[in-house]
Short mmCIF file of C-alpha atoms in Angstrom, two decimals:
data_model
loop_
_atom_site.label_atom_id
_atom_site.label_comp_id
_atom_site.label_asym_id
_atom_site.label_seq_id
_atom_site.Cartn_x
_atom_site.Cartn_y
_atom_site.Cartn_z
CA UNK O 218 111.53 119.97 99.89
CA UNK O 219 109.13 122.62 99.00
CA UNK O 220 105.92 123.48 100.66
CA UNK O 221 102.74 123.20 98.51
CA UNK O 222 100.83 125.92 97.59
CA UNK O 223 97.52 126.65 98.26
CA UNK O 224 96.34 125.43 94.47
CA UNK O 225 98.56 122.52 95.01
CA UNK O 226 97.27 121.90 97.78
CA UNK O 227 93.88 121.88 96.07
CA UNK O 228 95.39 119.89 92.82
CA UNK O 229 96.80 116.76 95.55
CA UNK O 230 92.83 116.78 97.16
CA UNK O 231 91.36 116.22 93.44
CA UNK O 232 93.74 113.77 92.06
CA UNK O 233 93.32 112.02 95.97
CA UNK O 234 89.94 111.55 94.62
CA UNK O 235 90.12 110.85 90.92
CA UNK O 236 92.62 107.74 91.85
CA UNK O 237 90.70 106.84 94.07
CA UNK O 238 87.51 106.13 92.33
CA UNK O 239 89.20 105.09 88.99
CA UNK O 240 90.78 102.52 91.27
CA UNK O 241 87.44 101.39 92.50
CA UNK O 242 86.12 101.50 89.02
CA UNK O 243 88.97 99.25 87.96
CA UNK O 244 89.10 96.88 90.78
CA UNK O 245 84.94 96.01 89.43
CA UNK O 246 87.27 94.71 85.74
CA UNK O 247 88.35 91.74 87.74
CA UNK O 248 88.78 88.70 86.23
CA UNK O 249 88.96 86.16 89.45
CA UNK O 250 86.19 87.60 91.96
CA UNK O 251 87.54 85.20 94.52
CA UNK O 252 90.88 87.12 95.03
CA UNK O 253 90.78 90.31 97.52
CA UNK O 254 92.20 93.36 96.20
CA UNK O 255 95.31 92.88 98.62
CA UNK O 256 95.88 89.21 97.22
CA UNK O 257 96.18 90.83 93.74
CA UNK O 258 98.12 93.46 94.67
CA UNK O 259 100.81 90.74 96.22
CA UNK O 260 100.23 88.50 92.97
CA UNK O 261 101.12 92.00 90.65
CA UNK O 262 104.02 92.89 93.32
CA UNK O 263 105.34 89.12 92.42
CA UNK O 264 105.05 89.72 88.66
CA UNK O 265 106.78 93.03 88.32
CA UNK O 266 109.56 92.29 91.19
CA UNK O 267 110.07 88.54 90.98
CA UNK O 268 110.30 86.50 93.84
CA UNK O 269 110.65 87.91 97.56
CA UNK O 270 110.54 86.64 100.85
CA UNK O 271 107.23 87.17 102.99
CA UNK O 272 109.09 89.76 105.19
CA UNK O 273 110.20 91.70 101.69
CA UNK O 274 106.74 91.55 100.29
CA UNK O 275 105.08 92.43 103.12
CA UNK O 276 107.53 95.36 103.21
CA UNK O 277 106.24 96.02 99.39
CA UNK O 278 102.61 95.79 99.83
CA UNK O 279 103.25 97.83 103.33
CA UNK O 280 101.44 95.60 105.52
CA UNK O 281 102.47 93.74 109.10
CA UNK O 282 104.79 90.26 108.34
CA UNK O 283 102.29 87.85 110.26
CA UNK O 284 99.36 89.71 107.40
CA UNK O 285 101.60 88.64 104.67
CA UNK O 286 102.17 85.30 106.21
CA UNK O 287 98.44 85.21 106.05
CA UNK O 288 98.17 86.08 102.46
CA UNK O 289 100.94 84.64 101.30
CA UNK O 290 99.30 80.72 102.86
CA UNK O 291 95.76 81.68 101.06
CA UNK O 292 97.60 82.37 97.60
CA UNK O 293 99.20 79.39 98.14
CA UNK O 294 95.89 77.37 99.27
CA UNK O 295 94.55 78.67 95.85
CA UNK O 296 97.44 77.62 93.83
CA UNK O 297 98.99 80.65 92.47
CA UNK O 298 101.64 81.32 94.41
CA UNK O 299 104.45 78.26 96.01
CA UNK O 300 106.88 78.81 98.80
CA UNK O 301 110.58 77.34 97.98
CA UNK O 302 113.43 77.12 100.37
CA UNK O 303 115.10 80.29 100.67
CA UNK O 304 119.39 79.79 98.68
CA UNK O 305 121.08 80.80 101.13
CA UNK O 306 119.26 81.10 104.77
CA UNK O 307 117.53 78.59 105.65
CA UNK O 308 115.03 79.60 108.05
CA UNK O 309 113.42 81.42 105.37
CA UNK O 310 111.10 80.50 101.97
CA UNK O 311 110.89 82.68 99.07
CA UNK O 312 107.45 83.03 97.36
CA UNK O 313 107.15 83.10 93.65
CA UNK O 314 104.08 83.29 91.70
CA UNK O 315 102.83 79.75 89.87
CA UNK O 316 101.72 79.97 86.00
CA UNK O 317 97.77 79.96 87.10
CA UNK O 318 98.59 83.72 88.74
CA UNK O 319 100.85 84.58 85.25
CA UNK O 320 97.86 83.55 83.11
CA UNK O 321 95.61 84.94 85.61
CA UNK O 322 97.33 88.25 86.31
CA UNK O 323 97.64 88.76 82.04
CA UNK O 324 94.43 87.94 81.62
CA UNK O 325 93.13 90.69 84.13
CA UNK O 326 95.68 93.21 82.70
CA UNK O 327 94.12 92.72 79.14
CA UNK O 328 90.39 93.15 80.30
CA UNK O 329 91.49 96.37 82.18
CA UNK O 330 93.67 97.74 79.58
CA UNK O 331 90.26 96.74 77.06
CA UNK O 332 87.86 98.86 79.95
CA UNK O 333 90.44 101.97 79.92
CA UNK O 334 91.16 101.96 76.11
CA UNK O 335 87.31 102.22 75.33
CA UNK O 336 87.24 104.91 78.24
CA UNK O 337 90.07 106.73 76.61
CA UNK O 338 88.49 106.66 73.17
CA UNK O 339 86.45 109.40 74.61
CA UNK O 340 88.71 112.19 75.34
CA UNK O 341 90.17 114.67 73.32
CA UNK O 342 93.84 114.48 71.99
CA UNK O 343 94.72 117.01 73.81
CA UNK O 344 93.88 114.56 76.96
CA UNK O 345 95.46 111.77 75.92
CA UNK O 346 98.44 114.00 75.40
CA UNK O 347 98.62 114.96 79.31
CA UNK O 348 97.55 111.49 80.30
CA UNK O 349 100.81 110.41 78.17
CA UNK O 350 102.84 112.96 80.68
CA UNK O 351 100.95 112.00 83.96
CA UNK O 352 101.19 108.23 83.13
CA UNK O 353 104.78 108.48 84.34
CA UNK O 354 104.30 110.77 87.15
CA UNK O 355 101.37 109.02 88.85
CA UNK O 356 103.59 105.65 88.73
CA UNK O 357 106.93 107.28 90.69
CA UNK O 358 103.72 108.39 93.21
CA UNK O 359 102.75 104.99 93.55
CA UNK O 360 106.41 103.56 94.01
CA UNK O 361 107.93 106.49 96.73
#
């Protein structure tokens, strides 16, 4: 591994805060107020992963097992998530995400998607073109 730069250095400080506030500004597209940003996050883990285990998602979303416990009992309270026995040990349930969270969860995905197309709409093509290369980039950052 290589050690950053000093204007790498500088480059990882201003994309730290251009994620972050896009983040906040797309957290406010919501479509169900109700659900915390964590409870999404688990809901979006569930859709793009498929079912897991508590102890898996909670390994996932990078949070303690007894949190995800939590979580995972309040998703199910609201209906968009159900616990099954787990195939082959028994001791354990596998959570999968109920057809409320799908319609919920594509719902929320169009809204945002409608929020950052109109956003996009105002840069130059020369942006889009380096948001077309960073698109991939900032998603292996997310996943490491």
């Amino acid at each position: 591994m290589t050690e950053l730069s000093e204007d790498d250095r500088a480059t990882v400080n201003e994309l730290r805060g251009a994620v972050l506030r896009l983040s906040r500004r797309l957290r406010s597209q919501r479509v169900d107020e109700s659900l915390s940003p964590t409870e999404m996050s688990v809901l979006s883990t569930l859709a793009r992963c498929g079912s897991a285990t508590p102890g898996e998602l909670a390994r996932k979303e990078h949070v303690q097992p007894p949190s995800m416990t939590r979580i995972v009992a309040m998703l199910e309270a609201k209906g968009l998530v159900r616990r099954e026995p787990h195939p082959d040990d028994r001791r354990q349930v596998v959570v999968s995400r109920t057809d409320e969270a799908a319609a919920m969860l594509a719902e929320s995905r169009v809204k945002r998607n409608a929020w950052l197309a109109q956003l996009a709409e105002g840069l130059s093509e020369e942006e889009l073109a380096v948001l077309r290369l960073a698109a991939p980039v900032l998603d292996k950052l997310a996943h490491l």
